[in-house]
Amino acid sequence: MATAAEIEKQAEAREVRNRWFLSAPALIIILLAASGPLLIVLLYSFLTPGPYGDVVWKFSTEGWVSVFLERDIFDDTLSFAGAHLTIFWRSLKLAIMATVATLIFGFPTAYFIATRPERTRDIWLFLITIPFWTNLLIRTFAVLQVIRNEGIINTALINLGIIDQPIQMLYTDFAIMVGMVYVYLPLMVLPLYASMEKLDFRLVEAGYDLYATRWQVLKRIIFPMVRPGVIAGSILVFIPAIGAYVTPSVLGGGKNMMFANLIELQFGQGRNWPLGAALSITVMAIVMVALLVYVRNTSGSEARHG
Amino acid sequence: MKVDGNNGAICVPATPGKNAIEVRGVRKVFGTGEAQVAALDTVSVSIRENEFFTLLGPSGCGKTTLLRLIAGFDFPSDGEIMLYGEDIAPLPPFKRPVNTVFQSYALFPHMTVAQNIGFGLEMLGKPRAEIDARVAEMLKLVRMEKLAKRRTSQISGGQQQRVALARALAPQPKVLLLDEPLSALDYKLRKEMQIELKRLQHETGITFIFVTHDQEEALTMSDRIAVMSSGKILQVGSPRDIYDRPAERFVADFIGETNFLDARIDSIEEGRAKVTLKSGATISATLPDGFKPDGEATVVIRPEHAKAVKDGGDISGVVENVVYFGTDTHVHIRLDDGETFTVRQQNARGAGTSFERGQRVGIVIGDDAAQILKD
Ligand SMILES: Nc1ncnc2c1ncn2[C@@H]1O[C@H](COP(=O)(O)OP(=O)(O)O)[C@@H](O)[C@H]1O
Ligand SMILES: [Mg+2]
């Protein structure tokens, strides 16, 4: 006869088996959908480009070398790939600026919604998510209509007599920034709202009671307490921003490229898949490092709370 | 007939001193149109410097609203609030020398105990050394020295209460507002904190405005009590005044146990009246301030201010129930006119007067026991 201990052991084993069984679908999906393609990209980055795109199965580090360096076609000497570095820098700069800008616009927006009466909050949230219903391309073209030389802004300014030449906004870094802020704002507002909704507004009153001005209350009480939302929102905006493709191609006009456009170029006209693959992994590395630095610095000693 | 108001029921002789807070004709209305609620309906009250003043009333009577108006979190719909003679309406809450101990404590979860206590001083721009010294002093005052570095989530409810107190006292406010600070504590801790609060008020000399719905707490702790109901202050006075000389039925009913008897007023002189009870007995009763006699009146008598006797007495009835409480015994009596009356007698060993159900008894009403209600 089985002893109690044995029965318990069997039950435990069964539970472990069940646990694996139940999580198997998730594991398979993660393996196939996330790790699989990533491994293929990594593999491709170490192969030789084929003449019409694709790769030939021959090991080469040329893809990685040309991420940062340029080989002179005449004498084979290496020099810094200035164009790539410019694009890296622009991507990073625009992504950071877009994140900061969405935070600046998103914070008061989320605060506004979180302080509305409970009944009306849902309506505000609903309004925030409406842009999601429209295709990204269409939304980006909408921004284009607003800021182009014959667009609403320039026409209005000229008609008002404030300027007599249209301001060139389209096809600049500024245009890309505006487009990204517009498109990614909800990604910032929603997590910010989620953590502000949980904020105990009695703590805000306690702050005022203890002689904190509005600015001090924001800085010393509200901000530390909604920090998880700030972090989540920043990550949600930064990642798609640094990898943005549609926005820079429509609003940057092909001359102000970002990472994604550069990568697309390698897989398309450039016919250099290993370089494209290496660039993709570089972006990933940059994003990961940036996030690590960011989270390290923002979850300081004061942020550790429920 | 001139009614002399000098019976002390409402106008307690003032302990000489300034008024810390004066609330003048304050109304507070929430909502608009049909959904309008008057949380405070024309409240006027003066709170003296250094006094332990209590707002007592059932939930929803407007106590928190009044505190919030004084603290500056809300603004009166009408009327004004003066702090040491100056209208505080233009001051935002962070400029009022008034601090609050919140019902929920509202401690900052992302700060340590010491950081919480020092927050007010820091916001006032005090130098670091002064803040540290004052925080240390406060920690000592509330006996929390050992837990200074803890997070507020890592301490017990009673300790959180102390931190909330220390945090509000640290900037040395002119007035401290306490919104039911003890209601979340268990009985024993509550008793301890009641004593602690009295000690703190005594040691700091700060004016306390204390809110509670617990009549016992109000009676034991306060210098003066304002009894509130439905947005109005019904009576202000010392605990003794409130208990012995309730002016309104609500006050008498809310605080302690009371017997109500219908009576007819025969004559009035010197703030007292001769009244005839339904039983035909005539007793003397104190009149409330501002009483407008119309012949009929309700008389209140506290159970311990009457005495049950075997024979005689002012009124009589039959014992319905006897409840033993250890220190005293409650004798519930059905009067001959059908009303009920409770007498509370102190128990003493060997004292022979015990009563049984169904026994006929008389009730002696003491000379100064009866109080006439305003309404
Ligand atoms: N912000 C508010 N909006 C609407 N009604 C309120 C608000 N605050 C308080 N009230 C109402 O005012 C009345 C008094 O409330 P309150 O002052 O909190 O009572 P207490 O503290 O004595 O329990 C209640 O009827 C309450 O519903
Ligand atoms: Mg309340």
XYZ file of C-alpha atoms and ligand atoms in Angstrom:
709
model
C 0.000 0.000 0.000
C 1.188 3.486 -0.806
C 2.187 5.594 2.138
C 0.968 9.122 2.561
C 4.366 10.435 1.563
C 4.311 8.455 -1.672
C 0.857 9.686 -2.555
C 1.971 13.194 -1.933
C 5.011 12.691 -4.117
C 2.864 11.347 -6.927
C 0.484 14.264 -6.650
C 3.385 16.628 -6.806
C 4.812 14.939 -9.875
C 1.404 15.077 -11.515
C 1.161 18.749 -10.764
C 4.557 19.454 -12.288
C 3.557 17.484 -15.381
C 0.293 19.422 -15.610
C 2.090 22.697 -15.247
C 4.360 21.933 -18.201
C 1.463 20.598 -20.184
C -0.629 23.711 -19.608
C 2.141 26.145 -20.376
C 3.278 24.223 -23.449
C 1.255 26.271 -25.968
C 2.682 29.497 -24.635
C 6.195 28.097 -24.636
C 5.865 26.817 -28.186
C 4.590 30.173 -29.396
C 7.365 32.061 -27.658
C 9.914 29.662 -29.100
C 8.562 29.742 -32.631
C 7.407 33.325 -32.856
C 10.089 35.126 -30.927
C 13.263 33.135 -30.567
C 13.053 31.303 -33.912
C 13.073 34.361 -36.197
C 15.646 36.010 -34.008
C 17.989 33.058 -34.417
C 17.466 33.109 -38.187
C 18.301 36.836 -38.262
C 21.410 36.188 -36.199
C 22.420 33.378 -38.553
C 21.876 35.520 -41.673
C 24.039 38.293 -40.283
C 27.024 35.949 -40.505
C 26.442 34.832 -44.096
C 27.428 36.284 -47.470
C 24.970 38.383 -49.506
C 23.606 36.750 -52.644
C 23.728 38.624 -55.973
C 19.957 39.236 -56.129
C 19.258 39.520 -52.424
C 18.965 36.452 -50.226
C 22.123 34.875 -48.810
C 24.667 32.314 -49.857
C 25.662 29.811 -47.230
C 29.165 31.007 -46.665
C 30.382 32.395 -43.356
C 31.320 36.064 -43.386
C 31.632 38.913 -40.890
C 31.303 41.479 -43.661
C 27.687 42.246 -42.647
C 28.778 43.183 -39.123
C 31.802 45.111 -40.296
C 29.695 47.310 -42.551
C 27.334 48.221 -39.741
C 29.926 50.641 -38.446
C 32.603 50.771 -41.150
C 32.679 51.487 -44.841
C 34.965 49.603 -47.244
C 36.328 51.761 -49.971
C 35.439 50.156 -53.279
C 38.798 51.056 -54.855
C 41.503 50.392 -52.286
C 39.597 48.258 -49.783
C 40.446 50.524 -46.839
C 37.995 50.855 -43.980
C 36.567 54.101 -42.686
C 33.683 54.984 -40.353
C 30.282 54.534 -41.924
C 29.273 58.131 -41.359
C 25.868 57.738 -42.990
C 24.979 54.843 -40.705
C 26.136 56.660 -37.621
C 24.080 59.709 -38.593
C 21.031 57.523 -38.957
C 21.714 55.759 -35.628
C 22.089 59.068 -33.924
C 18.968 60.531 -35.544
C 16.904 57.483 -34.607
C 18.078 57.559 -31.031
C 17.631 61.311 -30.757
C 14.154 61.298 -32.318
C 13.020 58.328 -30.247
C 14.164 59.974 -27.030
C 12.638 63.288 -28.019
C 9.359 61.632 -28.961
C 9.320 59.777 -25.623
C 9.937 62.978 -23.661
C 7.363 64.883 -25.720
C 4.680 62.208 -25.279
C 5.447 62.258 -21.553
C 5.075 66.038 -21.429
C 1.752 65.919 -23.274
C 0.589 62.590 -21.842
C 1.148 63.351 -18.176
C -1.348 66.211 -17.868
C -3.755 64.334 -20.117
C -3.657 61.219 -17.939
C -3.905 63.354 -14.817
C -6.905 65.143 -16.244
C -8.677 61.863 -17.000
C -7.783 60.312 -13.650
C -9.261 63.286 -11.788
C -12.591 63.229 -13.677
C -15.633 61.689 -11.970
C -15.623 57.930 -12.432
C -18.537 57.947 -14.883
C -16.888 60.269 -17.367
C -13.403 58.689 -17.267
C -14.404 55.906 -19.637
C -15.555 58.442 -22.197
C -12.230 60.264 -22.069
C -10.303 57.004 -22.370
C -12.456 56.046 -25.287
C -11.648 59.349 -27.001
C -7.939 58.768 -26.434
C -8.085 55.393 -28.182
C -10.072 56.571 -31.222
C -6.946 57.248 -33.360
C -6.067 53.541 -32.979
C -9.046 52.705 -35.121
C -7.500 54.308 -38.164
C -4.646 52.840 -40.109
C -1.228 54.184 -39.132
C -0.497 55.219 -42.718
C -3.676 57.270 -42.926
C -2.986 58.975 -39.637
C 0.504 59.826 -40.808
C -0.825 61.266 -44.054
C -3.216 63.333 -41.955
C -0.235 64.852 -40.150
C 1.348 65.479 -43.553
C -1.746 67.405 -44.640
C -1.492 69.615 -41.595
C 2.181 70.511 -41.756
C 2.963 70.589 -45.478
C 3.738 73.908 -47.147
C 0.195 74.265 -48.481
C -1.222 72.711 -45.297
C -3.540 74.133 -42.673
C -0.847 75.663 -40.490
C 1.064 77.443 -43.223
C -2.098 78.592 -45.015
C -3.506 79.981 -41.792
C -0.291 81.767 -40.865
C 0.034 83.274 -44.327
C -3.600 84.389 -44.396
C -3.183 85.990 -41.000
C -0.213 87.863 -42.356
C 2.181 86.484 -39.746
C 4.520 85.003 -42.363
C 4.765 85.479 -46.100
C 6.774 82.370 -46.978
C 5.518 78.953 -45.840
C 7.619 77.413 -43.053
C 9.286 74.217 -44.253
C 8.151 71.641 -41.722
C 7.580 68.626 -43.891
C 10.608 66.393 -44.635
C 12.455 67.523 -41.524
C 13.285 65.772 -38.252
C 10.649 67.988 -36.698
C 7.995 66.491 -38.968
C 9.020 62.969 -37.935
C 8.858 63.972 -34.287
C 5.391 65.500 -34.623
C 4.174 62.398 -36.432
C 5.552 60.054 -33.805
C 4.224 62.089 -30.887
C 0.791 62.116 -32.458
C 0.798 58.414 -33.204
C 2.344 57.191 -29.936
C 0.621 59.520 -27.468
C -2.045 56.962 -26.481
C 0.706 54.455 -25.675
C 1.954 56.904 -23.075
C -1.411 58.064 -21.766
C -2.868 54.628 -21.100
C -0.198 53.221 -18.725
C 0.126 56.630 -17.074
C -3.609 56.701 -16.514
C -3.517 53.155 -15.144
C -1.077 54.146 -12.415
C -2.700 57.513 -11.748
C -6.072 55.899 -11.343
C -4.616 53.942 -8.440
C -3.115 57.088 -6.953
C -4.583 57.952 -3.581
C -5.518 61.599 -4.028
C -5.714 61.988 -0.274
C -1.914 61.882 -0.410
C -2.033 64.907 -2.677
C -4.157 66.710 -0.108
C -1.759 65.614 2.612
C 1.021 67.197 0.560
C -0.822 70.495 0.266
C -1.606 70.304 3.964
C 2.122 70.017 4.686
C 2.959 73.227 2.826
C 3.949 71.676 -0.495
C 3.139 73.928 -3.452
C 1.534 72.478 -6.578
C 4.898 71.961 -8.199
C 6.336 70.303 -5.092
C 3.325 68.011 -4.804
C 3.834 66.986 -8.422
C 7.538 66.391 -7.983
C 7.627 64.859 -4.509
C 4.363 62.951 -4.301
C 2.567 62.367 -7.587
C 5.607 61.691 -9.756
C 7.296 59.131 -7.474
C 4.013 57.295 -7.068
C 3.154 57.069 -10.762
C 6.735 56.210 -11.698
C 5.795 52.661 -12.783
C 3.372 54.199 -15.280
C 6.016 56.631 -16.511
C 8.460 53.776 -17.036
C 5.907 51.577 -18.794
C 4.708 54.420 -21.012
C 8.245 55.446 -21.931
C 9.155 51.889 -22.904
C 5.979 51.506 -24.934
C 6.735 54.697 -26.845
C 10.503 54.380 -27.134
C 10.588 50.906 -28.681
C 8.263 51.552 -31.622
C 9.702 55.057 -31.977
C 13.255 53.891 -32.478
C 12.046 51.288 -34.950
C 9.562 53.608 -36.691
C 9.256 52.973 -40.401
C 6.079 54.531 -41.790
C 6.444 57.905 -40.066
C 9.984 58.691 -41.264
C 9.282 57.423 -44.778
C 6.164 59.594 -45.160
C 7.150 62.669 -43.166
C 10.950 62.453 -43.516
C 10.652 62.108 -47.253
C 13.293 59.418 -47.728
C 16.137 61.784 -46.990
C 15.734 61.837 -43.218
C 16.012 58.102 -42.704
C 15.679 56.249 -39.458
C 16.854 52.768 -38.504
C 13.937 50.910 -39.972
C 14.282 52.643 -43.327
C 17.972 51.773 -43.422
C 17.220 48.131 -42.652
C 14.495 48.034 -45.264
C 16.946 49.422 -47.762
C 19.367 46.533 -47.172
C 16.679 43.920 -47.700
C 15.338 45.783 -50.749
C 17.418 47.822 -53.165
C 20.648 47.300 -51.225
C 20.452 43.505 -51.613
C 22.605 43.097 -48.554
C 20.652 40.821 -46.240
C 23.513 40.095 -43.843
C 23.981 43.844 -43.268
C 20.210 44.243 -42.760
C 20.258 41.389 -40.259
C 23.242 42.831 -38.416
C 21.595 46.252 -38.325
C 18.413 44.712 -36.890
C 20.345 43.091 -34.098
C 22.210 46.335 -33.477
C 18.920 48.177 -33.000
C 17.791 45.510 -30.584
C 21.006 45.845 -28.612
C 20.668 49.620 -28.512
C 17.070 49.388 -27.324
C 18.009 46.889 -24.640
C 20.920 48.957 -23.368
C 18.828 52.132 -23.427
C 16.032 50.468 -21.460
C 18.436 49.005 -18.948
C 20.029 52.379 -18.316
C 16.628 54.046 -18.139
C 15.011 51.590 -15.756
C 18.130 51.549 -13.557
C 18.061 55.305 -13.255
C 14.357 55.821 -12.819
C 13.569 53.096 -10.299
C 15.669 54.746 -7.627
C 15.389 54.138 -3.923
C 12.188 56.179 -3.630
C 10.248 54.172 -6.186
C 10.122 50.942 -4.256
C 6.551 50.740 -3.129
C 3.422 48.674 -3.629
C -42.257 86.548 30.251
C -38.529 87.064 30.198
C -36.507 83.924 29.944
C -33.179 84.174 31.586
C -30.563 82.377 29.539
C -28.051 82.227 32.325
C -28.306 78.517 32.930
C -25.024 77.557 31.323
C -26.567 75.130 28.887
C -25.206 76.780 25.775
C -23.191 79.827 26.743
C -20.424 78.362 28.829
C -18.408 81.058 30.541
C -15.372 81.406 28.322
C -11.958 80.534 29.575
C -10.321 83.853 28.887
C -8.240 83.796 25.733
C -8.290 84.406 22.027
C -10.305 82.545 19.469
C -8.076 80.405 17.294
C -10.795 79.707 14.763
C -14.041 81.494 14.160
C -16.553 79.969 11.805
C -19.169 82.518 10.810
C -22.369 81.511 9.067
C -20.664 78.897 6.912
C -22.702 76.940 4.412
C -21.374 74.250 2.125
C -23.490 72.927 -0.695
C -22.414 70.022 -2.887
C -23.894 69.355 -6.307
C -26.304 71.457 -8.284
C -30.035 71.640 -8.934
C -32.066 68.661 -7.792
C -29.043 66.747 -6.495
C -27.996 69.570 -4.176
C -26.878 68.551 -0.690
C -26.230 71.057 2.063
C -23.359 69.351 3.900
C -23.127 72.330 6.235
C -26.152 74.493 6.881
C -25.143 77.836 8.332
C -22.646 76.801 10.962
C -21.174 79.307 13.403
C -18.739 78.344 16.128
C -15.702 79.771 17.879
C -12.779 77.603 18.902
C -10.477 78.969 21.535
C -6.729 78.958 21.600
C -5.161 75.851 23.178
C -8.446 74.080 23.552
C -9.276 70.465 22.817
C -12.404 71.014 20.782
C -14.472 68.104 19.512
C -16.965 67.892 16.682
C -19.300 65.075 17.610
C -22.041 63.704 15.418
C -23.206 60.700 13.437
C -21.684 59.754 10.104
C -22.669 62.133 7.322
C -23.482 65.100 9.552
C -20.789 67.296 8.002
C -17.837 66.943 10.384
C -15.281 66.141 7.692
C -16.688 68.889 5.494
C -16.112 71.473 8.225
C -12.524 70.294 8.743
C -11.864 70.393 4.991
C -13.099 73.978 4.849
C -10.761 74.960 7.673
C -7.833 73.111 6.057
C -8.615 74.709 2.701
C -9.335 71.594 0.609
C -12.824 72.906 -0.071
C -14.297 76.371 -0.056
C -17.425 77.544 1.764
C -20.464 78.272 -0.400
C -21.246 81.052 2.024
C -19.867 82.567 5.223
C -16.312 83.006 6.381
C -13.672 81.325 8.490
C -11.270 83.394 10.561
C -7.931 82.222 11.918
C -6.779 84.448 14.763
C -9.056 87.169 13.490
C -8.010 86.961 9.845
C -10.134 85.688 7.013
C -8.361 82.640 5.558
C -10.436 82.464 2.381
C -7.614 83.795 0.144
C -5.048 81.310 1.495
C -4.481 78.030 -0.385
C -4.120 74.992 1.911
C -0.321 75.064 1.692
C -0.250 78.561 3.127
C -2.505 77.881 6.116
C -0.766 77.300 9.439
C -3.109 74.380 10.001
C -2.243 70.687 9.724
C -4.461 67.654 9.436
C -4.316 64.122 10.766
C -6.293 62.306 8.103
C -8.763 59.572 8.881
C -6.828 57.301 6.500
C -3.516 58.707 7.871
C -2.454 59.415 4.237
C 1.199 58.651 4.961
C 3.494 58.850 1.933
C 4.270 55.231 1.044
C 7.433 56.094 -0.857
C 9.073 57.711 2.148
C 10.382 56.475 5.481
C 8.814 57.345 8.804
C 11.408 60.089 9.367
C 10.978 61.467 5.843
C 7.215 61.617 6.375
C 7.616 63.533 9.615
C 10.150 65.940 8.110
C 8.151 66.585 4.934
C 6.257 69.648 6.169
C 9.402 71.311 7.502
C 11.235 70.531 4.286
C 8.465 72.179 2.273
C 8.674 75.200 4.547
C 12.316 75.446 3.479
C 13.811 74.885 6.928
C 17.538 74.105 7.080
C 18.488 70.426 7.168
C 19.899 70.567 10.687
C 16.711 72.067 12.065
C 14.585 69.474 10.266
C 16.667 66.605 11.612
C 16.511 67.961 15.144
C 12.769 68.486 14.980
C 12.143 65.053 13.450
C 14.163 63.475 16.256
C 12.137 65.435 18.784
C 8.854 64.364 17.182
C 9.937 60.726 16.998
C 10.628 60.898 20.707
C 7.331 62.633 21.425
C 5.356 59.816 19.785
C 7.805 57.136 20.936
C 8.833 55.960 17.493
C 12.607 56.535 17.646
C 13.400 52.941 16.775
C 11.318 52.872 13.609
C 12.559 56.092 12.010
C 14.086 54.327 9.007
C 11.125 52.043 8.330
C 8.798 52.476 5.402
C 5.272 53.361 6.404
C 4.030 50.069 4.967
C 6.218 48.186 7.425
C 4.635 49.466 10.623
C 1.391 48.655 12.419
C -1.824 50.669 12.348
C -1.200 52.193 15.770
C 2.319 53.161 14.742
C 1.051 54.680 11.502
C -1.344 56.713 13.605
C 1.564 58.045 15.659
C 3.538 58.907 12.549
C 0.542 60.768 11.125
C 0.324 62.717 14.379
C 4.025 63.474 14.477
C 3.977 64.531 10.822
C 1.130 66.973 11.443
C 2.665 68.331 14.656
C 6.207 68.749 13.349
C 5.649 72.093 11.565
C 4.071 73.457 14.780
C 0.735 74.442 13.290
C -1.514 76.945 15.018
C -4.384 74.487 14.808
C -4.347 70.701 14.418
C -7.309 69.062 12.719
C -7.938 65.412 13.549
C -10.538 63.569 11.473
C -11.657 60.484 13.407
C -8.013 59.579 13.959
C -8.761 56.680 16.278
C -11.643 55.017 14.471
C -9.460 52.452 12.699
C -7.808 51.230 15.901
C -8.983 48.381 18.097
C -10.485 49.117 21.478
C -7.401 48.799 23.642
C -5.159 50.771 21.307
C -7.859 53.402 20.995
C -7.943 53.887 24.767
C -4.158 54.212 24.810
C -4.146 56.716 21.991
C -6.868 58.785 23.668
C -4.581 59.312 26.625
C -1.636 59.882 24.292
C -3.548 62.542 22.352
C -4.489 64.390 25.521
C -0.866 64.303 26.606
C 0.330 65.600 23.211
C -2.185 68.411 23.238
C -1.129 69.364 26.738
C 2.589 69.226 25.936
C 2.423 71.090 22.639
C -0.219 73.614 23.615
C -1.635 73.449 20.087
C -5.348 73.954 19.507
C -6.893 70.598 18.579
C -10.078 70.224 16.572
C -10.969 66.601 16.959
C -13.684 64.794 15.034
C -15.424 61.704 16.310
C -18.742 59.917 16.169
C -17.987 58.201 19.484
C -19.743 60.031 22.303
C -17.654 58.406 25.016
C -14.457 59.505 23.285
C -15.829 63.034 23.003
C -16.869 63.191 26.654
C -13.590 61.867 28.030
C -11.207 63.898 25.873
C -12.674 67.289 25.135
C -12.543 70.678 26.734
C -15.612 71.541 24.710
C -17.861 69.628 22.357
C -19.990 70.750 19.431
C -22.772 68.272 18.710
C -23.644 68.153 15.032
C -26.558 66.708 13.126
C -27.516 67.056 9.438
C -25.098 69.881 8.731
C -25.980 71.917 11.798
C -24.321 72.494 15.136
C -27.005 71.842 17.727
C -25.158 72.592 20.925
C -21.712 73.653 22.062
C -20.507 73.181 25.594
C -18.262 71.367 28.012
C -18.762 67.597 28.270
C -20.696 68.144 31.504
C -22.986 70.715 29.901
C -23.648 68.519 26.941
C -24.349 65.508 29.077
C -26.252 67.065 31.943
C -27.980 69.878 30.091
C -28.807 68.671 26.570
C -30.825 71.378 24.845
C -32.307 69.234 22.099
C -33.766 65.793 21.805
C -31.077 64.754 19.319
C -28.281 65.759 21.685
C -29.864 63.999 24.621
C -30.489 60.882 22.565
C -27.093 60.765 20.850
C -25.088 61.115 24.044
C -25.651 58.546 26.710
C -28.974 57.008 27.638
C -31.888 59.227 28.426
C -35.446 59.154 29.687
C -37.873 61.461 27.924
C -41.031 62.529 29.742
C -43.841 64.763 28.502
C -44.664 67.607 30.849
C -46.687 70.791 31.221
C -44.953 73.982 32.289
C -46.601 75.611 35.274
C -44.314 78.507 36.032
C -40.917 79.848 35.064
C -38.423 81.749 37.154
C -34.669 82.279 37.123
C -34.022 79.862 34.272
C -35.908 77.075 35.976
C -39.428 75.831 35.563
C -41.958 74.012 37.658
C -43.451 71.301 35.497
C -46.207 68.781 35.994
C -45.552 65.310 34.632
C -48.284 63.118 33.150
C -48.415 61.198 36.407
C -49.418 64.401 38.192
C -46.118 64.760 40.008
C -44.578 68.221 40.021
C -40.837 68.603 39.660
C -38.373 71.389 39.061
C -36.413 71.424 35.773
C -33.703 73.540 34.140
C -34.628 75.547 31.046
C -32.372 75.630 27.983
C -31.056 78.840 26.522
C -33.407 80.583 24.109
C -36.425 78.554 25.183
C -39.799 79.759 23.916
C -42.414 78.429 26.312
C -45.718 77.279 24.859
C -47.017 75.279 27.782
C -45.945 71.841 26.606
C -42.393 70.571 27.033
C -40.250 67.468 27.036
C -38.184 66.777 30.104
C -35.054 64.624 30.012
C -33.665 62.767 32.965
C -30.441 60.719 32.848
C -30.868 57.181 34.234
C -28.266 57.763 36.963
C -29.870 61.008 38.075
C -32.998 59.192 39.222
C -33.375 56.661 41.966
C -35.732 53.733 42.283
C -37.326 53.283 45.693
C -39.648 50.690 47.188
C -42.275 53.224 48.272
C -43.069 56.831 47.473
C -41.161 58.722 44.761
C -42.225 61.349 42.229
C -43.554 58.881 39.710
C -44.244 55.184 39.911
C -44.404 52.074 37.778
C -43.682 48.362 37.522
C -40.213 46.847 37.049
C -40.004 45.247 33.600
C -36.433 44.132 33.546
C -33.293 44.294 35.639
C -29.905 44.171 33.919
C -26.775 43.690 35.935
C -23.638 45.421 34.581
C -21.069 44.767 37.277
C -20.469 48.335 38.334
C -24.137 49.212 38.139
C -27.587 47.835 37.502
C -30.138 49.112 34.991
C -33.738 48.903 36.123
C -36.239 49.234 33.270
C -39.558 50.455 34.558
C -42.953 50.725 32.785
C -44.545 53.875 34.156
C -48.234 53.974 35.014
C -48.885 56.228 32.015
C -47.390 53.573 29.721
C -43.984 55.158 29.025
C -40.707 53.472 29.856
C -38.120 54.804 32.253
C -34.656 53.488 33.033
C -32.877 53.971 36.320
C -29.191 53.200 36.765
C -28.075 52.383 40.276
C -24.535 51.891 41.392
C -23.861 48.463 42.824
C -22.306 48.118 46.230
C -21.612 44.952 48.163
C -24.150 44.386 50.844
C -26.422 47.145 49.668
C -29.840 45.646 50.118
C -31.819 47.452 47.435
C -32.343 45.010 44.639
C -35.451 44.888 42.488
C -37.363 42.108 40.855
C -39.488 41.902 37.795
C -43.101 42.845 38.347
C -42.321 44.724 41.506
C -44.019 48.108 41.990
C -41.487 50.895 42.488
C -41.378 54.620 42.875
C -38.852 56.884 41.157
C -37.267 59.791 42.941
C -36.094 62.525 40.581
C -33.227 64.522 42.037
C -33.475 68.218 42.527
C -31.232 69.183 39.647
C -31.845 66.116 37.520
C -34.452 67.275 35.042
C -33.700 69.324 31.933
C -36.266 70.811 29.562
C -35.615 70.483 25.812
C -35.764 73.368 23.418
C -37.829 71.485 20.829
N -17.467 65.900 -2.351
C -18.758 65.710 -2.026
N -19.708 65.683 -2.983
C -21.002 65.504 -2.676
N -21.470 65.333 -1.433
C -20.581 65.334 -0.423
C -19.183 65.522 -0.669
N -18.530 65.480 0.522
C -19.477 65.280 1.453
N -20.710 65.195 0.901
C -21.970 65.003 1.616
O -22.017 65.901 2.685
C -22.522 65.291 3.839
C -21.538 65.422 4.971
O -20.400 64.640 4.717
P -19.170 64.561 5.706
O -18.730 65.924 6.047
O -18.168 63.681 5.083
O -19.792 63.863 6.975
P -19.074 63.228 8.261
O -17.618 63.490 8.169
O -19.722 63.892 9.414
O -19.387 61.773 8.220
C -22.851 63.873 3.464
O -24.212 63.802 3.184
C -22.041 63.629 2.234
O -22.701 62.719 1.396
Mg -16.051 62.038 8.116
